[in-house]
Amino acid sequence: MPTIQANGIELYYEERGEASGVPLLLVMGLGRQLIAWPEDFMAQLVAAGHRVILFDNRDVGLSTHFHGVQVASPVRAIAGLIFGIGFKTAYHLKDMAADAVALLDHLKIDAAHVVGVSMGGMIAQTMAIHYPSRVRSLISVMSTSGARGLPGAPAKLRQRLTARRSTTPSRDEAIEIGRRTLELISYPDPARAPDAFEKHAAAAYDRAYDPKGTLRQLIAILADRDRAAQLAKVTAPTLVIHGKQDELVPMACGVDTARRIKGARLEIIDQMAHDLPPSKTTHMADLIIGHTQSVEQGRAAAA
C-alpha cells in the first residue's frame, strides 16, 4: 500500500501513467476519497502525457484520521466567524496544503500542475499562495475564494443536507445517506448509471467510513479566513472551472476566484453542478490538458 510519512501523519496515494510524464496532482474535496476521481477522466490525462498523482487527504480514506480530536461544531464556528471569536480546529487548510507538498517531495517532483475540486480547490489555491515554486499551474474546480459576502447554498439545500440523522447508522443507512447527499449536490446527468451514487457510497463506506473526519475538514474550511485577499499573490497560470448549476458552491464563487487571480481563465460548464458528471468529464479533461500544454510550451520557450 503506497503511503508516506509526512507532517506527523500518514498519507495514502496512488499514481497513473509513466513516471516520465508531466506531473499532475489531483486534490479531492470535502469528505471525499481518492476513489471519487473518475477513471476515464484520469485515463484521458494520462493519454495526454501526464503522470497523474492522487491521494487521500488527512482525515479521509486510508490516510491518517484524527480520531478523538474535538473541534468546534459548525454552528459554533460560524458564530466565531461572525463575532471574531476563535474556535477549536484539528488543523488548517495550510496543513493540508503542506501534506500535498510533502507528497511531491517524496516523489521527488519539483513542481506539478495542481487540480483541486471543491475543498481540494481551496487546498490547491493555498499551495499556489504559499508554495508558488511547487505549482506549475493551478486548476481550481467548483471551488471558492472564501471571500465574505459570496452566496452560499440555498436554505432548502442546506436543510436537506443537514437533516437530523442517526449518529450510529447501520451500513445500509450510511450508504443511503451518502447516496442522497451525492444526488442532492449533483446534476441529473443522463449519462450516469442509475445506481452510480449507491455504488459509490457503498465503496466509500467499505473503504473508510468516518463522518467525524468530514466534520473536522469542514471546520478547517471555516477557519480559513485570509485566502481571498492572498489570491492576488498567485503567479501560477490559473484555470477556474465551475458548473453553471452548482447550488452548493454557486457559480459566483468561481467567478470571484478567477477575478482575484491575475490572468486567470474562467470556464463555466452548463449541465454541471457540484460534481464530475460523466457526460462532462471529457470536456473537463480537454480544458485541463489544453491549459497544461500551453503552460508547458511556455516553460519550454522560456528555458
PDB file of C-alpha atoms in Angstrom:
ATOM      1  CA  MET A   1       0.000   0.000   0.000  1.00  0.00           C
ATOM      2  CA  PRO A   2       1.764   3.238  -1.141  1.00  0.00           C
ATOM      3  CA  THR A   3       1.957   5.630   1.795  1.00  0.00           C
ATOM      4  CA  ILE A   4       4.300   8.327   3.042  1.00  0.00           C
ATOM      5  CA  GLN A   5       5.025   9.703   6.494  1.00  0.00           C
ATOM      6  CA  ALA A   6       4.755  13.500   6.440  1.00  0.00           C
ATOM      7  CA  ASN A   7       3.882  16.267   8.873  1.00  0.00           C
ATOM      8  CA  GLY A   8       3.372  13.693  11.613  1.00  0.00           C
ATOM      9  CA  ILE A   9       0.755  11.749   9.657  1.00  0.00           C
ATOM     10  CA  GLU A  10       0.491   9.039   7.016  1.00  0.00           C
ATOM     11  CA  LEU A  11      -0.820   9.802   3.531  1.00  0.00           C
ATOM     12  CA  TYR A  12      -2.087   7.163   1.124  1.00  0.00           C
ATOM     13  CA  TYR A  13      -1.543   7.877  -2.563  1.00  0.00           C
ATOM     14  CA  GLU A  14      -1.772   6.275  -5.998  1.00  0.00           C
ATOM     15  CA  GLU A  15      -0.388   7.064  -9.443  1.00  0.00           C
ATOM     16  CA  ARG A  16      -1.483   6.663 -13.029  1.00  0.00           C
ATOM     17  CA  GLY A  17       0.770   6.931 -16.073  1.00  0.00           C
ATOM     18  CA  GLU A  18       4.520   6.866 -16.622  1.00  0.00           C
ATOM     19  CA  ALA A  19       6.980   8.332 -14.133  1.00  0.00           C
ATOM     20  CA  SER A  20       8.415  10.375 -17.005  1.00  0.00           C
ATOM     21  CA  GLY A  21       5.080  12.108 -17.619  1.00  0.00           C
ATOM     22  CA  VAL A  22       4.342  15.731 -16.781  1.00  0.00           C
ATOM     23  CA  PRO A  23       3.262  15.632 -13.114  1.00  0.00           C
ATOM     24  CA  LEU A  24      -0.333  16.490 -12.338  1.00  0.00           C
ATOM     25  CA  LEU A  25      -1.609  16.326  -8.754  1.00  0.00           C
ATOM     26  CA  LEU A  26      -5.307  15.741  -8.052  1.00  0.00           C
ATOM     27  CA  VAL A  27      -6.721  17.061  -4.749  1.00  0.00           C
ATOM     28  CA  MET A  28     -10.194  15.851  -3.769  1.00  0.00           C
ATOM     29  CA  GLY A  29     -12.919  17.706  -1.887  1.00  0.00           C
ATOM     30  CA  LEU A  30     -14.617  17.631   1.496  1.00  0.00           C
ATOM     31  CA  GLY A  31     -15.064  14.127   2.875  1.00  0.00           C
ATOM     32  CA  ARG A  32     -14.316  12.542  -0.499  1.00  0.00           C
ATOM     33  CA  GLN A  33     -11.800   9.759  -1.009  1.00  0.00           C
ATOM     34  CA  LEU A  34      -9.494   9.375  -3.977  1.00  0.00           C
ATOM     35  CA  ILE A  35     -11.895   6.800  -5.427  1.00  0.00           C
ATOM     36  CA  ALA A  36     -14.137   9.751  -6.324  1.00  0.00           C
ATOM     37  CA  TRP A  37     -11.867  10.607  -9.276  1.00  0.00           C
ATOM     38  CA  PRO A  38     -13.370   9.054 -12.443  1.00  0.00           C
ATOM     39  CA  GLU A  39     -11.006   6.538 -14.016  1.00  0.00           C
ATOM     40  CA  ASP A  40     -11.874   7.626 -17.570  1.00  0.00           C
ATOM     41  CA  PHE A  41     -11.063  11.231 -16.654  1.00  0.00           C
ATOM     42  CA  MET A  42      -7.661  10.200 -15.323  1.00  0.00           C
ATOM     43  CA  ALA A  43      -7.027   7.932 -18.319  1.00  0.00           C
ATOM     44  CA  GLN A  44      -7.530  10.907 -20.624  1.00  0.00           C
ATOM     45  CA  LEU A  45      -4.993  12.932 -18.654  1.00  0.00           C
ATOM     46  CA  VAL A  46      -2.527  10.043 -18.803  1.00  0.00           C
ATOM     47  CA  ALA A  47      -3.045   9.654 -22.557  1.00  0.00           C
ATOM     48  CA  ALA A  48      -2.085  13.331 -22.930  1.00  0.00           C
ATOM     49  CA  GLY A  49       1.272  12.609 -21.295  1.00  0.00           C
ATOM     50  CA  HIS A  50       0.593  13.310 -17.646  1.00  0.00           C
ATOM     51  CA  ARG A  51       1.833  11.447 -14.607  1.00  0.00           C
ATOM     52  CA  VAL A  52      -1.321  11.618 -12.502  1.00  0.00           C
ATOM     53  CA  ILE A  53      -0.945  11.549  -8.719  1.00  0.00           C
ATOM     54  CA  LEU A  54      -3.948  11.268  -6.408  1.00  0.00           C
ATOM     55  CA  PHE A  55      -4.156  10.867  -2.651  1.00  0.00           C
ATOM     56  CA  ASP A  56      -6.465  10.729   0.327  1.00  0.00           C
ATOM     57  CA  ASN A  57      -6.432  13.984   2.265  1.00  0.00           C
ATOM     58  CA  ARG A  58      -5.867  13.752   6.004  1.00  0.00           C
ATOM     59  CA  ASP A  59      -8.975  12.567   7.880  1.00  0.00           C
ATOM     60  CA  VAL A  60     -10.389  10.648   4.920  1.00  0.00           C
ATOM     61  CA  GLY A  61      -9.847   7.351   3.148  1.00  0.00           C
ATOM     62  CA  LEU A  62      -6.698   5.416   4.005  1.00  0.00           C
ATOM     63  CA  SER A  63      -4.714   8.403   5.278  1.00  0.00           C
ATOM     64  CA  THR A  64      -4.429   9.303   8.967  1.00  0.00           C
ATOM     65  CA  HIS A  65      -7.688  10.123  10.747  1.00  0.00           C
ATOM     66  CA  PHE A  66      -7.700  12.442  13.760  1.00  0.00           C
ATOM     67  CA  HIS A  67      -9.908  10.160  15.835  1.00  0.00           C
ATOM     68  CA  GLY A  68     -10.930  11.634  19.153  1.00  0.00           C
ATOM     69  CA  VAL A  69      -9.736  15.181  18.398  1.00  0.00           C
ATOM     70  CA  GLN A  70     -12.513  17.545  19.430  1.00  0.00           C
ATOM     71  CA  VAL A  71     -13.366  20.530  17.235  1.00  0.00           C
ATOM     72  CA  ALA A  72     -15.991  23.248  17.310  1.00  0.00           C
ATOM     73  CA  SER A  73     -19.428  22.488  15.932  1.00  0.00           C
ATOM     74  CA  PRO A  74     -20.273  24.181  12.614  1.00  0.00           C
ATOM     75  CA  VAL A  75     -22.723  26.456  14.453  1.00  0.00           C
ATOM     76  CA  ARG A  76     -20.013  27.471  16.953  1.00  0.00           C
ATOM     77  CA  ALA A  77     -17.513  28.007  14.151  1.00  0.00           C
ATOM     78  CA  ILE A  78     -19.897  30.206  12.142  1.00  0.00           C
ATOM     79  CA  ALA A  79     -20.724  32.220  15.270  1.00  0.00           C
ATOM     80  CA  GLY A  80     -16.994  32.626  15.839  1.00  0.00           C
ATOM     81  CA  LEU A  81     -16.572  33.989  12.325  1.00  0.00           C
ATOM     82  CA  ILE A  82     -19.431  36.441  12.779  1.00  0.00           C
ATOM     83  CA  PHE A  83     -18.228  37.754  16.143  1.00  0.00           C
ATOM     84  CA  GLY A  84     -14.483  37.410  15.567  1.00  0.00           C
ATOM     85  CA  ILE A  85     -14.047  34.748  18.234  1.00  0.00           C
ATOM     86  CA  GLY A  86     -11.600  31.890  17.795  1.00  0.00           C
ATOM     87  CA  PHE A  87     -12.749  28.294  17.719  1.00  0.00           C
ATOM     88  CA  LYS A  88     -11.097  24.907  18.020  1.00  0.00           C
ATOM     89  CA  THR A  89      -9.805  23.157  14.901  1.00  0.00           C
ATOM     90  CA  ALA A  90      -7.861  19.945  14.428  1.00  0.00           C
ATOM     91  CA  TYR A  91      -5.742  21.512  11.646  1.00  0.00           C
ATOM     92  CA  HIS A  92      -5.945  24.127   8.909  1.00  0.00           C
ATOM     93  CA  LEU A  93      -6.015  24.180   5.125  1.00  0.00           C
ATOM     94  CA  LYS A  94      -2.355  25.265   5.254  1.00  0.00           C
ATOM     95  CA  ASP A  95      -1.571  21.924   6.909  1.00  0.00           C
ATOM     96  CA  MET A  96      -3.425  20.097   4.158  1.00  0.00           C
ATOM     97  CA  ALA A  97      -1.506  22.064   1.519  1.00  0.00           C
ATOM     98  CA  ALA A  98       1.726  21.126   3.299  1.00  0.00           C
ATOM     99  CA  ASP A  99       0.662  17.463   3.080  1.00  0.00           C
ATOM    100  CA  ALA A 100       0.354  17.750  -0.698  1.00  0.00           C
ATOM    101  CA  VAL A 101       3.760  19.414  -0.970  1.00  0.00           C
ATOM    102  CA  ALA A 102       5.262  16.662   1.202  1.00  0.00           C
ATOM    103  CA  LEU A 103       3.884  14.099  -1.240  1.00  0.00           C
ATOM    104  CA  LEU A 104       5.614  15.916  -4.110  1.00  0.00           C
ATOM    105  CA  ASP A 105       8.813  15.889  -2.037  1.00  0.00           C
ATOM    106  CA  HIS A 106       8.519  12.141  -1.506  1.00  0.00           C
ATOM    107  CA  LEU A 107       8.040  11.573  -5.221  1.00  0.00           C
ATOM    108  CA  LYS A 108      10.965  13.907  -5.994  1.00  0.00           C
ATOM    109  CA  ILE A 109       8.754  16.211  -8.052  1.00  0.00           C
ATOM    110  CA  ASP A 110       9.920  19.822  -8.102  1.00  0.00           C
ATOM    111  CA  ALA A 111       6.606  21.217  -9.342  1.00  0.00           C
ATOM    112  CA  ALA A 112       3.290  19.858 -10.586  1.00  0.00           C
ATOM    113  CA  HIS A 113       0.123  21.075 -12.205  1.00  0.00           C
ATOM    114  CA  VAL A 114      -2.406  21.009  -9.366  1.00  0.00           C
ATOM    115  CA  VAL A 115      -6.090  20.255  -9.910  1.00  0.00           C
ATOM    116  CA  GLY A 116      -8.355  20.702  -6.896  1.00  0.00           C
ATOM    117  CA  VAL A 117     -12.115  20.260  -6.677  1.00  0.00           C
ATOM    118  CA  SER A 118     -14.255  21.994  -4.044  1.00  0.00           C
ATOM    119  CA  MET A 119     -12.221  21.886  -0.800  1.00  0.00           C
ATOM    120  CA  GLY A 120      -9.425  20.500  -2.949  1.00  0.00           C
ATOM    121  CA  GLY A 121      -9.561  23.729  -4.946  1.00  0.00           C
ATOM    122  CA  MET A 122      -9.059  25.654  -1.709  1.00  0.00           C
ATOM    123  CA  ILE A 123      -6.064  23.473  -0.873  1.00  0.00           C
ATOM    124  CA  ALA A 124      -4.667  23.946  -4.385  1.00  0.00           C
ATOM    125  CA  GLN A 125      -5.104  27.725  -4.082  1.00  0.00           C
ATOM    126  CA  THR A 126      -3.293  27.600  -0.733  1.00  0.00           C
ATOM    127  CA  MET A 127      -0.425  25.709  -2.349  1.00  0.00           C
ATOM    128  CA  ALA A 128      -0.198  28.357  -5.085  1.00  0.00           C
ATOM    129  CA  ILE A 129      -0.113  31.115  -2.451  1.00  0.00           C
ATOM    130  CA  HIS A 130       2.402  29.602  -0.032  1.00  0.00           C
ATOM    131  CA  TYR A 131       4.417  27.257  -2.269  1.00  0.00           C
ATOM    132  CA  PRO A 132       4.499  29.080  -5.622  1.00  0.00           C
ATOM    133  CA  SER A 133       7.602  27.281  -6.878  1.00  0.00           C
ATOM    134  CA  ARG A 134       5.873  23.902  -6.482  1.00  0.00           C
ATOM    135  CA  VAL A 135       2.850  24.750  -8.651  1.00  0.00           C
ATOM    136  CA  ARG A 136       3.343  24.699 -12.429  1.00  0.00           C
ATOM    137  CA  SER A 137      -0.245  25.743 -12.853  1.00  0.00           C
ATOM    138  CA  LEU A 138      -3.416  25.917 -10.787  1.00  0.00           C
ATOM    139  CA  ILE A 139      -6.729  24.411 -11.858  1.00  0.00           C
ATOM    140  CA  SER A 140      -9.484  25.285  -9.355  1.00  0.00           C
ATOM    141  CA  VAL A 141     -12.723  23.378  -9.977  1.00  0.00           C
ATOM    142  CA  MET A 142     -16.151  24.103  -8.396  1.00  0.00           C
ATOM    143  CA  SER A 143     -14.383  25.919  -5.572  1.00  0.00           C
ATOM    144  CA  THR A 144     -14.351  29.371  -3.993  1.00  0.00           C
ATOM    145  CA  SER A 145     -12.048  32.119  -2.782  1.00  0.00           C
ATOM    146  CA  GLY A 146     -13.782  32.002   0.591  1.00  0.00           C
ATOM    147  CA  ALA A 147     -14.453  35.737   0.458  1.00  0.00           C
ATOM    148  CA  ARG A 148     -17.138  37.075   2.748  1.00  0.00           C
ATOM    149  CA  GLY A 149     -20.366  38.076   1.049  1.00  0.00           C
ATOM    150  CA  LEU A 150     -20.327  35.389  -1.615  1.00  0.00           C
ATOM    151  CA  PRO A 151     -23.594  33.460  -1.982  1.00  0.00           C
ATOM    152  CA  GLY A 152     -23.925  30.121  -0.263  1.00  0.00           C
ATOM    153  CA  ALA A 153     -26.135  27.127  -0.781  1.00  0.00           C
ATOM    154  CA  PRO A 154     -29.874  27.933  -0.699  1.00  0.00           C
ATOM    155  CA  ALA A 155     -31.642  27.281   2.590  1.00  0.00           C
ATOM    156  CA  LYS A 156     -33.636  24.355   1.221  1.00  0.00           C
ATOM    157  CA  LEU A 157     -30.465  22.526   0.147  1.00  0.00           C
ATOM    158  CA  ARG A 158     -28.723  23.267   3.450  1.00  0.00           C
ATOM    159  CA  GLN A 159     -31.692  21.914   5.393  1.00  0.00           C
ATOM    160  CA  ARG A 160     -31.777  18.709   3.371  1.00  0.00           C
ATOM    161  CA  LEU A 161     -28.028  18.179   3.682  1.00  0.00           C
ATOM    162  CA  THR A 162     -28.034  18.784   7.440  1.00  0.00           C
ATOM    163  CA  ALA A 163     -31.233  16.916   8.335  1.00  0.00           C
ATOM    164  CA  ARG A 164     -31.001  15.069  11.640  1.00  0.00           C
ATOM    165  CA  ARG A 165     -29.645  11.558  11.209  1.00  0.00           C
ATOM    166  CA  SER A 166     -28.592   8.679  13.401  1.00  0.00           C
ATOM    167  CA  THR A 167     -25.164   9.166  14.978  1.00  0.00           C
ATOM    168  CA  THR A 168     -24.506   5.447  14.620  1.00  0.00           C
ATOM    169  CA  PRO A 169     -26.083   4.464  11.304  1.00  0.00           C
ATOM    170  CA  SER A 170     -26.021   0.923  10.007  1.00  0.00           C
ATOM    171  CA  ARG A 171     -24.128   0.215   6.796  1.00  0.00           C
ATOM    172  CA  ASP A 172     -27.353   0.419   4.787  1.00  0.00           C
ATOM    173  CA  GLU A 173     -28.355   3.693   6.460  1.00  0.00           C
ATOM    174  CA  ALA A 174     -24.924   5.224   5.895  1.00  0.00           C
ATOM    175  CA  ILE A 175     -24.943   4.214   2.241  1.00  0.00           C
ATOM    176  CA  GLU A 176     -28.388   5.748   1.791  1.00  0.00           C
ATOM    177  CA  ILE A 177     -27.178   8.987   3.412  1.00  0.00           C
ATOM    178  CA  GLY A 178     -24.210   9.028   1.056  1.00  0.00           C
ATOM    179  CA  ARG A 179     -26.392   8.308  -1.959  1.00  0.00           C
ATOM    180  CA  ARG A 180     -28.839  11.071  -1.095  1.00  0.00           C
ATOM    181  CA  THR A 181     -26.045  13.583  -0.490  1.00  0.00           C
ATOM    182  CA  LEU A 182     -24.481  12.881  -3.882  1.00  0.00           C
ATOM    183  CA  GLU A 183     -27.880  13.108  -5.528  1.00  0.00           C
ATOM    184  CA  LEU A 184     -28.642  16.463  -3.895  1.00  0.00           C
ATOM    185  CA  ILE A 185     -25.430  18.190  -4.996  1.00  0.00           C
ATOM    186  CA  SER A 186     -25.037  16.621  -8.451  1.00  0.00           C
ATOM    187  CA  TYR A 187     -26.501  17.360 -11.855  1.00  0.00           C
ATOM    188  CA  PRO A 188     -29.052  14.764 -13.052  1.00  0.00           C
ATOM    189  CA  ASP A 189     -26.782  13.579 -15.844  1.00  0.00           C
ATOM    190  CA  PRO A 190     -28.492  11.048 -18.161  1.00  0.00           C
ATOM    191  CA  ALA A 191     -25.079   9.507 -18.855  1.00  0.00           C
ATOM    192  CA  ARG A 192     -24.756   8.478 -15.198  1.00  0.00           C
ATOM    193  CA  ALA A 193     -25.787   4.904 -14.359  1.00  0.00           C
ATOM    194  CA  PRO A 194     -28.967   4.795 -12.211  1.00  0.00           C
ATOM    195  CA  ASP A 195     -27.129   3.031  -9.375  1.00  0.00           C
ATOM    196  CA  ALA A 196     -23.897   5.054  -9.607  1.00  0.00           C
ATOM    197  CA  PHE A 197     -24.421   7.050  -6.418  1.00  0.00           C
ATOM    198  CA  GLU A 198     -25.386   3.983  -4.402  1.00  0.00           C
ATOM    199  CA  LYS A 199     -22.377   2.020  -5.650  1.00  0.00           C
ATOM    200  CA  HIS A 200     -20.002   4.855  -4.885  1.00  0.00           C
ATOM    201  CA  ALA A 201     -21.457   5.400  -1.413  1.00  0.00           C
ATOM    202  CA  ALA A 202     -21.081   1.680  -0.692  1.00  0.00           C
ATOM    203  CA  ALA A 203     -17.471   1.638  -1.907  1.00  0.00           C
ATOM    204  CA  ALA A 204     -16.657   4.709   0.174  1.00  0.00           C
ATOM    205  CA  TYR A 205     -18.283   3.204   3.270  1.00  0.00           C
ATOM    206  CA  ASP A 206     -16.450  -0.101   2.926  1.00  0.00           C
ATOM    207  CA  ARG A 207     -13.112   1.574   2.266  1.00  0.00           C
ATOM    208  CA  ALA A 208     -13.166   4.094   5.136  1.00  0.00           C
ATOM    209  CA  TYR A 209     -16.310   5.452   6.799  1.00  0.00           C
ATOM    210  CA  ASP A 210     -15.654   8.410   9.102  1.00  0.00           C
ATOM    211  CA  PRO A 211     -18.215  11.273   9.115  1.00  0.00           C
ATOM    212  CA  LYS A 212     -16.393  12.927  12.029  1.00  0.00           C
ATOM    213  CA  GLY A 213     -13.362  13.257   9.775  1.00  0.00           C
ATOM    214  CA  THR A 214     -15.522  15.173   7.308  1.00  0.00           C
ATOM    215  CA  LEU A 215     -16.639  17.465  10.146  1.00  0.00           C
ATOM    216  CA  ARG A 216     -13.016  18.169  11.088  1.00  0.00           C
ATOM    217  CA  GLN A 217     -12.256  19.044   7.459  1.00  0.00           C
ATOM    218  CA  LEU A 218     -15.303  21.346   7.367  1.00  0.00           C
ATOM    219  CA  ILE A 219     -14.098  23.220  10.443  1.00  0.00           C
ATOM    220  CA  ALA A 220     -10.706  23.688   8.764  1.00  0.00           C
ATOM    221  CA  ILE A 221     -12.515  25.278   5.813  1.00  0.00           C
ATOM    222  CA  LEU A 222     -14.489  27.607   8.105  1.00  0.00           C
ATOM    223  CA  ALA A 223     -11.280  28.644   9.898  1.00  0.00           C
ATOM    224  CA  ASP A 224      -9.643  29.722   6.624  1.00  0.00           C
ATOM    225  CA  ARG A 225     -10.239  33.465   6.684  1.00  0.00           C
ATOM    226  CA  ASP A 226      -7.496  35.195   4.692  1.00  0.00           C
ATOM    227  CA  ARG A 227      -7.127  33.204   1.472  1.00  0.00           C
ATOM    228  CA  ALA A 228      -9.300  35.528  -0.643  1.00  0.00           C
ATOM    229  CA  ALA A 229      -7.046  38.517  -0.060  1.00  0.00           C
ATOM    230  CA  GLN A 230      -3.943  36.430  -0.701  1.00  0.00           C
ATOM    231  CA  LEU A 231      -5.077  35.169  -4.107  1.00  0.00           C
ATOM    232  CA  ALA A 232      -3.650  38.347  -5.633  1.00  0.00           C
ATOM    233  CA  LYS A 233      -0.218  36.839  -4.860  1.00  0.00           C
ATOM    234  CA  VAL A 234      -0.793  33.814  -7.108  1.00  0.00           C
ATOM    235  CA  THR A 235       1.588  33.796 -10.055  1.00  0.00           C
ATOM    236  CA  ALA A 236       0.815  30.292 -11.370  1.00  0.00           C
ATOM    237  CA  PRO A 237      -1.129  30.240 -14.644  1.00  0.00           C
ATOM    238  CA  THR A 238      -4.673  29.559 -13.493  1.00  0.00           C
ATOM    239  CA  LEU A 239      -7.746  27.898 -14.938  1.00  0.00           C
ATOM    240  CA  VAL A 240     -11.009  28.131 -12.988  1.00  0.00           C
ATOM    241  CA  ILE A 241     -13.782  25.654 -13.896  1.00  0.00           C
ATOM    242  CA  HIS A 242     -17.261  25.867 -12.428  1.00  0.00           C
ATOM    243  CA  GLY A 243     -20.627  24.237 -13.021  1.00  0.00           C
ATOM    244  CA  LYS A 244     -23.419  26.576 -14.068  1.00  0.00           C
ATOM    245  CA  GLN A 245     -25.969  24.638 -11.999  1.00  0.00           C
ATOM    246  CA  ASP A 246     -23.842  24.338  -8.837  1.00  0.00           C
ATOM    247  CA  GLU A 247     -26.032  25.186  -5.854  1.00  0.00           C
ATOM    248  CA  LEU A 248     -23.701  24.027  -3.075  1.00  0.00           C
ATOM    249  CA  VAL A 249     -20.914  26.393  -4.171  1.00  0.00           C
ATOM    250  CA  PRO A 250     -22.707  28.787  -6.536  1.00  0.00           C
ATOM    251  CA  MET A 251     -21.156  29.889  -9.812  1.00  0.00           C
ATOM    252  CA  ALA A 252     -20.475  33.370  -8.398  1.00  0.00           C
ATOM    253  CA  CYS A 253     -17.816  31.785  -6.198  1.00  0.00           C
ATOM    254  CA  GLY A 254     -15.884  30.537  -9.214  1.00  0.00           C
ATOM    255  CA  VAL A 255     -16.281  33.919 -10.921  1.00  0.00           C
ATOM    256  CA  ASP A 256     -14.879  35.622  -7.823  1.00  0.00           C
ATOM    257  CA  THR A 257     -11.919  33.221  -7.643  1.00  0.00           C
ATOM    258  CA  ALA A 258     -10.979  33.928 -11.260  1.00  0.00           C
ATOM    259  CA  ARG A 259     -11.367  37.681 -10.700  1.00  0.00           C
ATOM    260  CA  ARG A 260      -8.921  37.645  -7.825  1.00  0.00           C
ATOM    261  CA  ILE A 261      -6.104  35.815  -9.656  1.00  0.00           C
ATOM    262  CA  LYS A 262      -4.295  37.873 -12.267  1.00  0.00           C
ATOM    263  CA  GLY A 263      -4.716  36.428 -15.745  1.00  0.00           C
ATOM    264  CA  ALA A 264      -6.942  33.548 -14.638  1.00  0.00           C
ATOM    265  CA  ARG A 265      -9.145  31.958 -17.268  1.00  0.00           C
ATOM    266  CA  LEU A 266     -12.738  31.122 -16.312  1.00  0.00           C
ATOM    267  CA  GLU A 267     -14.677  28.267 -17.903  1.00  0.00           C
ATOM    268  CA  ILE A 268     -18.342  27.758 -16.979  1.00  0.00           C
ATOM    269  CA  ILE A 269     -19.784  24.341 -17.846  1.00  0.00           C
ATOM    270  CA  ASP A 270     -23.500  24.050 -18.445  1.00  0.00           C
ATOM    271  CA  GLN A 271     -25.342  20.992 -17.068  1.00  0.00           C
ATOM    272  CA  MET A 272     -22.810  20.575 -14.278  1.00  0.00           C
ATOM    273  CA  ALA A 273     -23.477  21.089 -10.589  1.00  0.00           C
ATOM    274  CA  HIS A 274     -21.187  20.226  -7.652  1.00  0.00           C
ATOM    275  CA  ASP A 275     -19.962  17.007  -9.209  1.00  0.00           C
ATOM    276  CA  LEU A 276     -17.970  15.462 -12.028  1.00  0.00           C
ATOM    277  CA  PRO A 277     -20.843  14.432 -14.323  1.00  0.00           C
ATOM    278  CA  PRO A 278     -19.946  11.572 -16.697  1.00  0.00           C
ATOM    279  CA  SER A 279     -21.062  13.467 -19.794  1.00  0.00           C
ATOM    280  CA  LYS A 280     -18.771  16.396 -18.923  1.00  0.00           C
ATOM    281  CA  THR A 281     -15.537  14.728 -17.785  1.00  0.00           C
ATOM    282  CA  THR A 282     -14.143  14.517 -21.327  1.00  0.00           C
ATOM    283  CA  HIS A 283     -14.714  18.250 -21.780  1.00  0.00           C
ATOM    284  CA  MET A 284     -13.173  18.971 -18.377  1.00  0.00           C
ATOM    285  CA  ALA A 285     -10.127  16.889 -19.204  1.00  0.00           C
ATOM    286  CA  ASP A 286      -9.792  18.663 -22.564  1.00  0.00           C
ATOM    287  CA  LEU A 287      -9.837  22.032 -20.795  1.00  0.00           C
ATOM    288  CA  ILE A 288      -7.198  20.911 -18.312  1.00  0.00           C
ATOM    289  CA  ILE A 289      -4.991  19.346 -20.994  1.00  0.00           C
ATOM    290  CA  GLY A 290      -5.203  22.453 -23.168  1.00  0.00           C
ATOM    291  CA  HIS A 291      -4.240  24.565 -20.178  1.00  0.00           C
ATOM    292  CA  THR A 292      -1.317  22.405 -19.050  1.00  0.00           C
ATOM    293  CA  GLN A 293       0.048  22.003 -22.583  1.00  0.00           C
ATOM    294  CA  SER A 294       0.001  25.757 -23.072  1.00  0.00           C
ATOM    295  CA  VAL A 295       1.870  26.214 -19.806  1.00  0.00           C
ATOM    296  CA  GLU A 296       4.432  23.554 -20.727  1.00  0.00           C
ATOM    297  CA  GLN A 297       5.026  25.200 -24.090  1.00  0.00           C
ATOM    298  CA  GLY A 298       5.644  28.491 -22.306  1.00  0.00           C
ATOM    299  CA  ARG A 299       8.063  26.854 -19.893  1.00  0.00           C
ATOM    300  CA  ALA A 300       9.961  25.243 -22.775  1.00  0.00           C
ATOM    301  CA  ALA A 301      10.184  28.533 -24.644  1.00  0.00           C
ATOM    302  CA  ALA A 302      11.494  30.293 -21.549  1.00  0.00           C
ATOM    303  CA  ALA A 303      14.104  27.620 -20.790  1.00  0.00           C
TER     304      ALA A 303
END
